[in-house]
Coordinates of C-alpha atoms and ligand atoms in Angstrom, one line a residue:
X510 CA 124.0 72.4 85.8
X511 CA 121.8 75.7 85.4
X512 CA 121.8 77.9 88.2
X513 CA 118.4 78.1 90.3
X514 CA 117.7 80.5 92.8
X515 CA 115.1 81.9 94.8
X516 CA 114.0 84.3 97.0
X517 CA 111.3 83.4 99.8
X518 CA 110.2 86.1 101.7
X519 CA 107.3 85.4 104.6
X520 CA 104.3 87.3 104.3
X521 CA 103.9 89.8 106.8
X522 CA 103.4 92.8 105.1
X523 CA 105.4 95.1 102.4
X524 CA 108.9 93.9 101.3
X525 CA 111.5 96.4 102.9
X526 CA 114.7 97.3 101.8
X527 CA 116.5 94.3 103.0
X528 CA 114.2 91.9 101.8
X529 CA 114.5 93.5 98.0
X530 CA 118.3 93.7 98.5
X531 CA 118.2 89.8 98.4
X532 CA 115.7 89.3 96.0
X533 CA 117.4 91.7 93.6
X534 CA 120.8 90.1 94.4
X535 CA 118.9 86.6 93.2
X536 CA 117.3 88.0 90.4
X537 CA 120.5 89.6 89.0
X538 CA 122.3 86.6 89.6
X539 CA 120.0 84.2 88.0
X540 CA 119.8 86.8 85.1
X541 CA 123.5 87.0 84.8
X542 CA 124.1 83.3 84.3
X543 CA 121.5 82.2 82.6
X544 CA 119.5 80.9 85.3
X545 CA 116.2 80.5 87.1
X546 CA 114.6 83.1 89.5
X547 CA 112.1 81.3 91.8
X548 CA 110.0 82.9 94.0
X549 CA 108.6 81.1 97.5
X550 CA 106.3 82.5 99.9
X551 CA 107.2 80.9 103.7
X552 CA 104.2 81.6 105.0
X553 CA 104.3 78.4 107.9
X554 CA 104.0 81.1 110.5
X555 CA 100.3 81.0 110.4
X556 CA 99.8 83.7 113.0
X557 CA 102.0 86.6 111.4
X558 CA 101.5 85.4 107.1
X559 CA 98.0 86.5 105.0
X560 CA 97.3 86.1 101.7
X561 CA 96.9 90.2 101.7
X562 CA 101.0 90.0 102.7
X563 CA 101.4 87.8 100.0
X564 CA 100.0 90.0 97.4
X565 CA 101.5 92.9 98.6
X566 CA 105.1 91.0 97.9
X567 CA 103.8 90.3 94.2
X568 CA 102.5 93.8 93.7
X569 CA 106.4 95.4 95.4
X570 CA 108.5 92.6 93.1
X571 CA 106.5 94.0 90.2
X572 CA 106.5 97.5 90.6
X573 CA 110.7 96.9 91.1
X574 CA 110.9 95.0 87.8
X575 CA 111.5 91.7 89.8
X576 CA 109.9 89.4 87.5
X577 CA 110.3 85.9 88.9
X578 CA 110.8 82.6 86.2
X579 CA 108.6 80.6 89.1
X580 CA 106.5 80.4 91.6
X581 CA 102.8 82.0 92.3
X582 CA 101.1 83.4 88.8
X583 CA 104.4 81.8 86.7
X584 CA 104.1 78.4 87.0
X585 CA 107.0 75.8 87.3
X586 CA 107.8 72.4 87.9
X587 CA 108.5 72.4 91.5
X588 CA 105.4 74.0 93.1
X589 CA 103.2 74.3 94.9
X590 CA 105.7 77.7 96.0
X591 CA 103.9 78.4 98.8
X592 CA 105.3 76.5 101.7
X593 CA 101.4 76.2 103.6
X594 CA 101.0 74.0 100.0
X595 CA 103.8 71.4 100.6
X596 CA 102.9 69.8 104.3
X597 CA 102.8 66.8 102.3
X598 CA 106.4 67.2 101.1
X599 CA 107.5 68.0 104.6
X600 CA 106.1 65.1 105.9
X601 CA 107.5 62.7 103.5
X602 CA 110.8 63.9 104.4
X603 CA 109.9 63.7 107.8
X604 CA 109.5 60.1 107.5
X605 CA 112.4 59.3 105.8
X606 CA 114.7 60.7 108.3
X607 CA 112.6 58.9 111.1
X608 CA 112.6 55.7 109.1
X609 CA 116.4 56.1 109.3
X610 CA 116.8 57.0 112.1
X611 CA 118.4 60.9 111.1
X612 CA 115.7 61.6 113.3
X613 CA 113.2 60.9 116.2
X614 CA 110.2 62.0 118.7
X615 CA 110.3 63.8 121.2
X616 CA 108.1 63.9 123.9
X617 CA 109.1 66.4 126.3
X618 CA 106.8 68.9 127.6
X619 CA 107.4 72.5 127.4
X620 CA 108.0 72.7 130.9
X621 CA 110.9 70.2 131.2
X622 CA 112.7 72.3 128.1
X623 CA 112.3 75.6 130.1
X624 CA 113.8 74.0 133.5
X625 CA 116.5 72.8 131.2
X626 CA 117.5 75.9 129.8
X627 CA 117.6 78.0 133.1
X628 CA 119.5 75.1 134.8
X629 CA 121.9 75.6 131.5
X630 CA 120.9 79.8 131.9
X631 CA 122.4 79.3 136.0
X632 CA 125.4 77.4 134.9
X633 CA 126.4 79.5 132.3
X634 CA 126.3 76.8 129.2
X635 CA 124.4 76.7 126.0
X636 CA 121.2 75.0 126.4
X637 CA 121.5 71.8 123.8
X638 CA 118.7 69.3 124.2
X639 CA 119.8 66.1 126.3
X640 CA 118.9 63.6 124.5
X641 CA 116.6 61.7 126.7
X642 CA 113.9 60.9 123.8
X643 CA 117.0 59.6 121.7
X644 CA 116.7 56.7 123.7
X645 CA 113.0 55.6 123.3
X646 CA 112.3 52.5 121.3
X647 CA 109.8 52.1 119.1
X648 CA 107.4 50.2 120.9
X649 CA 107.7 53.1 123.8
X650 CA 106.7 55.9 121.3
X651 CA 103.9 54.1 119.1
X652 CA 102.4 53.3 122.6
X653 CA 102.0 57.4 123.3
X654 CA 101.8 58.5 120.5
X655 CA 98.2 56.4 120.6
X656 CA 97.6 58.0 124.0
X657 CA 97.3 61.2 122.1
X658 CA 100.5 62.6 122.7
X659 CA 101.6 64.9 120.4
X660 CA 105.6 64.9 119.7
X661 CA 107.6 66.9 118.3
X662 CA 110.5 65.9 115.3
X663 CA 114.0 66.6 116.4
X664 CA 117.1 66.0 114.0
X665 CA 119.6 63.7 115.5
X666 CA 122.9 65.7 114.9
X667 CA 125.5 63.4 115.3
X668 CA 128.6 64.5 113.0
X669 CA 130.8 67.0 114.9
X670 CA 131.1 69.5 112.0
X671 CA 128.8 71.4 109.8
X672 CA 130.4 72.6 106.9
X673 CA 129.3 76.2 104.9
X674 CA 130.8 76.5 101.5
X675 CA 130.0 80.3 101.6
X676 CA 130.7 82.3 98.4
X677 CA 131.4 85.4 99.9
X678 CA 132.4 84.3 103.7
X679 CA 134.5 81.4 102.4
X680 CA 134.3 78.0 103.6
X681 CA 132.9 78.2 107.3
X682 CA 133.2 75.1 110.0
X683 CA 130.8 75.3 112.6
X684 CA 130.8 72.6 115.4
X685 CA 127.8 71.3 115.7
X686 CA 128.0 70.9 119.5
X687 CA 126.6 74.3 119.6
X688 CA 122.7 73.4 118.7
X689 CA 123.0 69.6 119.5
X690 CA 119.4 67.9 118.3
X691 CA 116.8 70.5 117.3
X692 CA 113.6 70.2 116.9
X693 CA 112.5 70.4 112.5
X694 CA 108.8 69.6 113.4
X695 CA 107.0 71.3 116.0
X696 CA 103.8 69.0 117.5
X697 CA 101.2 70.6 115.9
X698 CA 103.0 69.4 112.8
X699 CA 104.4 72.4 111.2
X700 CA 107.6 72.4 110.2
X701 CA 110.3 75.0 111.4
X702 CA 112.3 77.8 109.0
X703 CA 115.1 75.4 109.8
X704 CA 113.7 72.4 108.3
X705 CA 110.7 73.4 105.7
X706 CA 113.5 76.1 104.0
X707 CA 116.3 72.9 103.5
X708 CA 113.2 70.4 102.0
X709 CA 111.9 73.0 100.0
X710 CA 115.8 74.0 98.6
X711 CA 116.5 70.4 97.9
X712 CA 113.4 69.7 96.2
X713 CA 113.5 72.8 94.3
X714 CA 116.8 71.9 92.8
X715 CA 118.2 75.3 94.2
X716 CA 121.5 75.8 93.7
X717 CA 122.9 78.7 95.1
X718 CA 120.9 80.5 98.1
X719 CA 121.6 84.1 98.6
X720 CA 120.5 85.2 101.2
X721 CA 121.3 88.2 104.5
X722 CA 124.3 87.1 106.3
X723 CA 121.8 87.3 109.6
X724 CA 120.5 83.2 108.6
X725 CA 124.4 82.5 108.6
X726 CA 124.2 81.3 112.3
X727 CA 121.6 78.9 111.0
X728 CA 123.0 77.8 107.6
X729 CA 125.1 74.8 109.8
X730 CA 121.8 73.1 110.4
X731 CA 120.7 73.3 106.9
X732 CA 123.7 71.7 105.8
X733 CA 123.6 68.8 108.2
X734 CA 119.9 68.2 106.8
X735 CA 120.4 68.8 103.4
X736 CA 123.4 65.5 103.6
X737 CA 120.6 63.8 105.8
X738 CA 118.3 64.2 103.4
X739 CA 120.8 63.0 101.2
X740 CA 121.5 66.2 98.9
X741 CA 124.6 67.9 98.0
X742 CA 124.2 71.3 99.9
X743 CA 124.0 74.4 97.3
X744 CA 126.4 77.1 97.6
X745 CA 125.8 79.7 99.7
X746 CA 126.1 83.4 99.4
X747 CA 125.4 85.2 102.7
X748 CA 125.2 89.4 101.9
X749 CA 126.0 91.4 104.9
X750 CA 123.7 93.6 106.4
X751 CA 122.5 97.3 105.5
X752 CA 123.3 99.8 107.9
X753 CA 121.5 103.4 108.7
X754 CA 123.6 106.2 108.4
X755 CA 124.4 106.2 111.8
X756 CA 125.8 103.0 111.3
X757 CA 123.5 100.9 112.9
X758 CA 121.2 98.0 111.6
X759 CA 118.5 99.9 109.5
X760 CA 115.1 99.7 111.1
X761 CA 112.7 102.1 111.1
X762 CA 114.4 104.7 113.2
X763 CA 116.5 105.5 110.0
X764 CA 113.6 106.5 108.2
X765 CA 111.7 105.0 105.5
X766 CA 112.3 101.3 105.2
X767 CA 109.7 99.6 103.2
X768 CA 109.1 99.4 99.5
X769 CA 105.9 100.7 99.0
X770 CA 106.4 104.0 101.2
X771 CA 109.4 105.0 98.9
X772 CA 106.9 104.4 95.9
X773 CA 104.7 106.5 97.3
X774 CA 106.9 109.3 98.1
X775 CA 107.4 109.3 94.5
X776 CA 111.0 106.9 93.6
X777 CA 111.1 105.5 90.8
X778 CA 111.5 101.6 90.5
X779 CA 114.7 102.1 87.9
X780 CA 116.5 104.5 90.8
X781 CA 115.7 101.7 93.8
X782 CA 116.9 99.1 92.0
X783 CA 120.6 100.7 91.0
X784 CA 120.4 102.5 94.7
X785 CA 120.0 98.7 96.1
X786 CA 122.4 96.9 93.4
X787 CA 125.3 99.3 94.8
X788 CA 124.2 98.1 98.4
X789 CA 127.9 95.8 98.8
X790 CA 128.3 94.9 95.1
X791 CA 130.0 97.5 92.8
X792 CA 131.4 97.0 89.4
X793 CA 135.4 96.7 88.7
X794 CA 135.2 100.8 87.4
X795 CA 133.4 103.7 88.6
X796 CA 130.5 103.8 87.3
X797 CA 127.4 104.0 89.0
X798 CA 124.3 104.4 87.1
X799 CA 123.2 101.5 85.7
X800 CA 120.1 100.3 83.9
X801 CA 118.7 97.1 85.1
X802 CA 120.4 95.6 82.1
X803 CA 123.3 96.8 82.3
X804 CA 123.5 95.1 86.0
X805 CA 122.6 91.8 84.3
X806 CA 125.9 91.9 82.6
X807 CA 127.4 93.4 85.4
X808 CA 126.9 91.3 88.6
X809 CA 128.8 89.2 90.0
X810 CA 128.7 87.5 93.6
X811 CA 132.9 88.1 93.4
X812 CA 132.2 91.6 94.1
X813 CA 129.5 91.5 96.7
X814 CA 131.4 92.6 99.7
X815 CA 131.5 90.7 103.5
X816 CA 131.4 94.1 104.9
X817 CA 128.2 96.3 105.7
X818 CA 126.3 99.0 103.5
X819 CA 125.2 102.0 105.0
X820 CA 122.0 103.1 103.3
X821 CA 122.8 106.7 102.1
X822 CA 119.2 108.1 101.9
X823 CA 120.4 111.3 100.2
X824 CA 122.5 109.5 97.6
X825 CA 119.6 108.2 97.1
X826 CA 117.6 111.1 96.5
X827 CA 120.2 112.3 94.1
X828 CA 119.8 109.4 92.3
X829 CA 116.2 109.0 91.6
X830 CA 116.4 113.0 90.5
X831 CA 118.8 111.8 87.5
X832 CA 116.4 109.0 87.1
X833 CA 113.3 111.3 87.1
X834 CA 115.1 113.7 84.4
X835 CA 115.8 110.9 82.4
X836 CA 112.3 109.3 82.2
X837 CA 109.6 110.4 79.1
X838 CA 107.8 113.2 80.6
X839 CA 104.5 111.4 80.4
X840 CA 105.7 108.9 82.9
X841 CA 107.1 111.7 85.3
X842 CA 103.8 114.1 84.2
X843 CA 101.5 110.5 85.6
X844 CA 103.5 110.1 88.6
X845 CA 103.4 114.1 89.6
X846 CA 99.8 114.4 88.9
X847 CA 98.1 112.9 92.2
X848 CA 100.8 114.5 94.2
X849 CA 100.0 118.3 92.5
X850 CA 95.7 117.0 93.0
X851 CA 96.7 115.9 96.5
X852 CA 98.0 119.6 97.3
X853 CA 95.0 121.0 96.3
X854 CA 96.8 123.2 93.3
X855 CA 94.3 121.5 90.5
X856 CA 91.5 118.8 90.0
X857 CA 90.9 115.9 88.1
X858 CA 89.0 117.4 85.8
X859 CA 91.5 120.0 84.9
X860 CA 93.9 117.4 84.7
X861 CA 91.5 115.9 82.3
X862 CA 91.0 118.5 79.6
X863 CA 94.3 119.8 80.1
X864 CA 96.7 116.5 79.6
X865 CA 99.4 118.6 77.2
X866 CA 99.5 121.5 79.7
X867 CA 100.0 119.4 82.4
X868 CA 103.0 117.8 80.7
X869 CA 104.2 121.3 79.7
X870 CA 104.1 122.4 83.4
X871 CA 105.5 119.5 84.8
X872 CA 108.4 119.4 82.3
X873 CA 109.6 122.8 83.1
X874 CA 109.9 122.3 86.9
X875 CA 110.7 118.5 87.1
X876 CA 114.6 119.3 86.8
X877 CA 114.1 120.3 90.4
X878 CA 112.5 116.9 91.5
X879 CA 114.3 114.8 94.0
X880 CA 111.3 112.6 93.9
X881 CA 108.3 112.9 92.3
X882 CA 106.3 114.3 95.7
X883 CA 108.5 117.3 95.2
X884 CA 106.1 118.8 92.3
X885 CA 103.5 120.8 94.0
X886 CA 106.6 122.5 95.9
X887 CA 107.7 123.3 92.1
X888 CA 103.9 123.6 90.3
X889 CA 103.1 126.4 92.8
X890 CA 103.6 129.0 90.8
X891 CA 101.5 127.6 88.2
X892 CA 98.3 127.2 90.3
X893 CA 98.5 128.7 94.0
X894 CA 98.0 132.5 94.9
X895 CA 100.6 134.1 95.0
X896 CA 103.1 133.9 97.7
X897 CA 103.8 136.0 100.9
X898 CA 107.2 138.0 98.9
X899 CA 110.3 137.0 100.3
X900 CA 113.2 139.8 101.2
X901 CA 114.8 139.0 97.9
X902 CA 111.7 139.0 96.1
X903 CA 110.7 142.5 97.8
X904 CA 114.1 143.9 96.7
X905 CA 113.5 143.3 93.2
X906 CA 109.8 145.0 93.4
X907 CA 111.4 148.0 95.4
X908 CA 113.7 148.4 92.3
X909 CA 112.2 152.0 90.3
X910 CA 112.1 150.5 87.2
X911 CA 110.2 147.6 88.2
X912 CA 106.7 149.6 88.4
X913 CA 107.0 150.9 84.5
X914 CA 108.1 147.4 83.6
X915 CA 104.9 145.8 84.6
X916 CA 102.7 148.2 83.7
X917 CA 103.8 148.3 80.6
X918 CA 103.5 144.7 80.3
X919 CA 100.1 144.7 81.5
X920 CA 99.0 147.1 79.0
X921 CA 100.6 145.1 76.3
X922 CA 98.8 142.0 77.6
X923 CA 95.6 143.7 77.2
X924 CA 93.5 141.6 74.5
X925 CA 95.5 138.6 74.8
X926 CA 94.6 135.1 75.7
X927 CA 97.6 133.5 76.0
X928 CA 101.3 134.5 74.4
X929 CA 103.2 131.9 72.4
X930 CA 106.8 131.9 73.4
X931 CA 107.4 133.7 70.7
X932 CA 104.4 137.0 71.2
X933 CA 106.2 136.7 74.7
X934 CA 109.5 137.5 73.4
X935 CA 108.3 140.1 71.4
X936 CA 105.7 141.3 74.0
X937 CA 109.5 141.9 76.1
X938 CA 111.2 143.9 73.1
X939 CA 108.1 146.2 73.4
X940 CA 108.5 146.4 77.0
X941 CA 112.5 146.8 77.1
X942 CA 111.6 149.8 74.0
X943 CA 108.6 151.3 76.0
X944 CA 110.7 151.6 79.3
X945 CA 114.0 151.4 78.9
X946 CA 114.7 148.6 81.1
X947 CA 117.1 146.2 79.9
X948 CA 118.7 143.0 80.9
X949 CA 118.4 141.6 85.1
X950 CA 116.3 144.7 86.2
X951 CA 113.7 144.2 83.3
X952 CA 113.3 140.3 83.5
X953 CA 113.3 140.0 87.7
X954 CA 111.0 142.6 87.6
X955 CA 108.6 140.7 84.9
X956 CA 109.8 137.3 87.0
X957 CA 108.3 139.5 90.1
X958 CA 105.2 140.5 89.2
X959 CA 103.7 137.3 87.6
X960 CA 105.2 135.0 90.0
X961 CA 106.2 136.5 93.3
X962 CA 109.2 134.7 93.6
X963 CA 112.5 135.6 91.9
X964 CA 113.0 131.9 91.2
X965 CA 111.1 129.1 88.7
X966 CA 110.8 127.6 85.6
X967 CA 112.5 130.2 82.7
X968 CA 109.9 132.8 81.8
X969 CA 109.9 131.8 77.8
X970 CA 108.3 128.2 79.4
X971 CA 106.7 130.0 82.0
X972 CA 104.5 132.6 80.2
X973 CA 102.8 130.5 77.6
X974 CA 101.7 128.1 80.1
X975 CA 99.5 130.9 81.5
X976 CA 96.0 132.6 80.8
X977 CA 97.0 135.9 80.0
X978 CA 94.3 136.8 82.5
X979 CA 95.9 135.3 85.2
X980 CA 98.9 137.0 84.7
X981 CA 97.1 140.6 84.5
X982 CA 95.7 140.0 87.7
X983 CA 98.8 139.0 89.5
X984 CA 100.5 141.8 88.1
X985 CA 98.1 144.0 89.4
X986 CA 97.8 142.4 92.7
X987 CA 101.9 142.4 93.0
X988 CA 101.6 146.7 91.8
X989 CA 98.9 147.1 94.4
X990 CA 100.6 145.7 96.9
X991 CA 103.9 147.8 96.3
Ligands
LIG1518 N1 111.6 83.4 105.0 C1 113.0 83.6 105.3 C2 113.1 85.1 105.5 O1 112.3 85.9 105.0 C3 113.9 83.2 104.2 C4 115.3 83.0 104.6 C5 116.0 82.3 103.5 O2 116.2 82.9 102.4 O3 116.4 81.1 103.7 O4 114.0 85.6 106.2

């Protein structure tokens, strides 16, 4: 049988890290045997899912490289994927399990529910539901439900056990005594997570749900109605939880959770997606950096862990700096572009009629990148005035041989445009002959005066990438200044 999975997030709002842990755990599972990656959108909580959620899920999955086999924009033979689409299916199911008895009204009012769960709240017991509209015969609940009543649709649980064939837990028994009948149909019709998420699985022919280990407290239900419904339950792979740093559940407090604020911040989709694959799965050897490919014939649910991951936001960082020096620098040059505009360094129009210069900058600082909202820190030199001089950057200027080495390298600049790398390199032979100066003294000092700083890109990248003119009058404005 071919393995089908899926990954159905709810639409209310961008995917966050946990979410994309578990669809990337699907995805490379599906990839890795062949099999099918659906994609279903629970949106049955009408109050917190819109259809600008849902679009923001597409855009995230894409961005990551997520692509899904089915479900909204790819077709298949088991939709519709949205879960607001499939009432229909729900309430044929429903039926069934009335018609055989698997499950039945209920008529009890909000009110009676609440007094029975503080009476069960007082006498320290679980609240289970007692049964009282088991009892009703047919007669009794066609004759209110044509007085308008409106019941809702509870599953009769009646085997003791619930059984969880768990690939990562292991096999799990759950006595079922715990949640006793539960309601799977609310009365204004709609169907709960519980319920919808097992009809929807069934139908979809999924068979291996992977999913956070927080719905394992639920997966007994869905096992009950699965063999009600009269499917074989798929396996189930329950992936523990992501932890902050500090060690607790990852929220917010940690820091940046959701997908589209680390795209923004400038981290790339390839470094995400190996940060999140190493999230409680890692290979047999050491390795670490893998392509999205490469985790395709990697994965397996054997290694996925039972234990937590702690979400190490500076490995991280490290790792989406190797991605951004491995990436063409037209991608990297793209993605810096808005970020150096943003800070006010250059304009669109520049950007325009400059495209190779831009490239040229950005490739000689992006070494530096953690993430791509790093460049302006690193284009600075390029486009801002110059700097207030730092101590180490006033020791270099206080240096006697740095005044001749400028000056001389302003006078050589005179009538010059812009050097090559090469006119630069000679331009510094002429300097080094006219002054003297050789070696650290004679290139900080250069590094001084047409930067400000004593660190940046290398001077043979640096130069060329400048109007001569603009170097003059920095050099001037550092001499004036000393
Ligand atoms: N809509 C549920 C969620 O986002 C799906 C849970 C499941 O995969 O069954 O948590």
């Amino acid at each position: 049988m071919s393995v089908r999975v899926r990954f159905a997030p709810s639409p209310t709002g961008h995917l966050h890290v946990g979410n994309v842990r578990t669809a990337l755990f699907n995805y490379l599972f599906a990839g890795s045997k062949g099999g099918t990656f659906v994609l279903r959108i629970e949106d049955t909580d009408l109050e917190r899912s819109t259809a600008a959620s849902e679009q923001l899920i597409y855009e995230d999955l894409k961005w990551l490289g997520l692509k899904w086999d089915e479900g909204e924009g790819a077709g298949g033979e088991y939709g519709p994927y949205l879960q607001t689409g499939r009432f229909q299916l729900y309430n044929e199911a429903t039926a069934k399990l009335l018609k055989e008895r698997k499950a039945y009204y209920c008529f009890c009012t909000k009110e009676e529910l609440d007094a029975e769960r503080e009476k069960a709240l007082k006498e320290n017991r679980l609240q289970i539901y007692n049964g009282k509209c088991r009892r009703l015969n047919d007669e009794e609940v066609e004759r209110r439900i044509n007085n308008g009543e409106n019941p809702a649709v509870r599953f009769h649980s009646s085997k003791p056990y619930a059984l969880v064939r768990d690939l990562i837990h292991g096999d799990i028994t759950f006595p079922s005594n715990a949640f006793g009948d539960f309601i799977i149909v609310r009365p204004d019709g709609v169907p709960v997570y519980n319920y919808a998420v097992v009809v929807d699985d069934a139908l979809m022919k999924i068979t291996h749900v992977i999913r956070g280990d927080d719905h394992l407290p639920n997966t007994p239900k869905h096992t009950l109605l699965f063999e009600a419904l009269g499917y074989e339950p798929p396996l189930f792979a329950h992936i523990p939880m992501i932890l902050g740093p500090d060690r607790s559940k990852l929220s917010k407090r940690h820091g940046n959770t959701s997908i589209e604020q680390f795209r923004a911040q400038g981290y790339l989709p390839e470094a995400m997606i190996n940060f999140m694959a190493l999230l409680s799965w890692s290979d047999t050897g050491e390795q670490e950096i893998f392509s999205m490919e490469k985790l395709i014939e990697r994965f397996s649910l054997d290694r996925v862990s039972s234990s937590a991951a702690v979400f190490d936001f500076e490995k991280l960082k490290w790792m989406n700096g190797l991605y951004i020096r491995a990436a063409g620098i037209d991608e990297i040059t793209a993605l810096a572009v808005p970020f150096i505009i943003a800070a006010g360094q250059t304009d669109s129009d520049f950007v325009k009629n400059n495209a190779g210069l831009m490239s040229d900058i950005v490739a000689s600082v992006r070494d530096n990148f953690e993430t791509v909202s790093d460049a302006p820190r690193y284009t600075a030199v390029y486009f801002s005035p110059l700097p207030e001089f730092d101590d180490e950057t006033k020791e270099i200027l206080a240096l006697s041989t740095t005044r001749p080495v400028l000056e001389s390298f302003l006078k050589r600049l005179d009538g010059k445009d812009r050097l090559s790398a090469d006119e630069y390199k000679e331009l510094m032979k002429e300097v080094q002959k006219d002054t003297g100066v050789k070696g650290k003294p004679l290139y900080m000092g250069v590094r001084a005066g047409v930067t400000g700083r004593t660190k940046g890109p290398e001077l043979d990248r640096f130069v060329p990438l400048m109007p001569a003119e603009k170097l003059r009058e920095r050099i001037e404005q550092v001499l004036s200044s000393v």
